[in-house]
Coordinates of C-alpha atoms in Angstrom, one line a residue:
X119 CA 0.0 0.0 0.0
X120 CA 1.2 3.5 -1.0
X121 CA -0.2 7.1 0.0
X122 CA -0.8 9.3 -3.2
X123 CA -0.9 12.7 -3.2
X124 CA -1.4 15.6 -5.6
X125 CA -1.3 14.7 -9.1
X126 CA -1.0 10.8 -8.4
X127 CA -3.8 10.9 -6.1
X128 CA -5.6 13.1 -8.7
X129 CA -5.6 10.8 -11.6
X130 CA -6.3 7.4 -9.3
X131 CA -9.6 9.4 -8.0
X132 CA -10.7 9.9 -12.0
X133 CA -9.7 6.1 -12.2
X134 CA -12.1 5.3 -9.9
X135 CA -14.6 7.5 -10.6
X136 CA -14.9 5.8 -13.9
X137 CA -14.9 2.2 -12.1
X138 CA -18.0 4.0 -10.3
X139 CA -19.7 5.0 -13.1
X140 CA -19.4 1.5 -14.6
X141 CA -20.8 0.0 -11.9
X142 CA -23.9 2.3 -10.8
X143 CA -25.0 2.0 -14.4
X144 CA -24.4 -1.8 -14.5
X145 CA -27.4 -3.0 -15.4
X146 CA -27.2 -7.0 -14.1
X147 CA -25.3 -5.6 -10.8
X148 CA -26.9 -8.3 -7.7
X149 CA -25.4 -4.9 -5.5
X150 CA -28.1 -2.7 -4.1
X151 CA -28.4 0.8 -6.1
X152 CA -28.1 3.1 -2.8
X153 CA -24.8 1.3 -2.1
X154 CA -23.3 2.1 -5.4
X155 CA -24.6 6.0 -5.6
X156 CA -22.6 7.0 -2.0
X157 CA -19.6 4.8 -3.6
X158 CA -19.8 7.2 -6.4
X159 CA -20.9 10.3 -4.0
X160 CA -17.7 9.2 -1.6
X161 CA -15.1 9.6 -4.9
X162 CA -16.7 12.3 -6.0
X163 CA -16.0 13.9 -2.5
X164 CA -12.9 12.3 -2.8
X165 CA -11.4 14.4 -5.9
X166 CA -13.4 17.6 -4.2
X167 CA -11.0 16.9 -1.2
X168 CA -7.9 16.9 -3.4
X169 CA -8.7 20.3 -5.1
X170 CA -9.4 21.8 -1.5
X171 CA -13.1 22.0 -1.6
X172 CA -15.1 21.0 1.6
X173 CA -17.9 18.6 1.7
X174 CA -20.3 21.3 3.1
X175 CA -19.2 24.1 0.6
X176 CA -19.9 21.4 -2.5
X177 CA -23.4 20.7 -0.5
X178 CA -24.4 24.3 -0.5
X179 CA -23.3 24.7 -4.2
X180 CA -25.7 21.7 -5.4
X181 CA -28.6 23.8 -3.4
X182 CA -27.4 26.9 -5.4
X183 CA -27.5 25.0 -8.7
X184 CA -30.5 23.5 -7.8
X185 CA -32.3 26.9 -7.1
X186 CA -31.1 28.6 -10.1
X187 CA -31.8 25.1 -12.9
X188 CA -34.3 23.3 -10.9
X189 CA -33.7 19.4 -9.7
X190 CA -32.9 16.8 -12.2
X191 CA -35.2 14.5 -10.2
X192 CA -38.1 16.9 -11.6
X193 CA -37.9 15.1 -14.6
X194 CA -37.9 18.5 -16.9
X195 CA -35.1 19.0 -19.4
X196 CA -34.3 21.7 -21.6
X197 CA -32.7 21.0 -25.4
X198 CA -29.2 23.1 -24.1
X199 CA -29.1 22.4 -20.5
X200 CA -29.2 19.3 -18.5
X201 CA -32.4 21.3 -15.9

């Protein structure tokens, strides 16, 4: 085992991030979905770390963005933007 930091750390976080990805969307997964979102929520959190960002800063940002585009969960999308 080996402690990464900065750029090394950077690039293993976006390696797992990807392994994330793969397996919330993995359709035939026998691994409960909530399980596999906060794996993906905890890297994501991860890489925010490495940059210098704090988890209740990146919290009160998704509020923000949520306010100004509206919730993905709504359903609504526009042609340009993702809310």
């Amino acid at each position: 085992m080996q402690k990464l930091t900065g750029k090394a750390l950077a690039e293993k976080l976006f390696e797992k991030l990807i392994d994330e990805h793969s397996r919330l969307i993995e359709e035939d997964s026998t691994e409960a979905l909530d399980i596999r979102i906060v794996d993906m929520i905890d890297t994501l959190m991860a890489i925010a770390t490495n940059e210098g960002k704090a988890e209740q800063e990146l919290l009160e940002l998704l509020q923000q963005r949520r306010a100004e585009l509206g919730r993905l969960d709504t359903g609504f999308y526009l042609d340009d933007h993702v809310a």
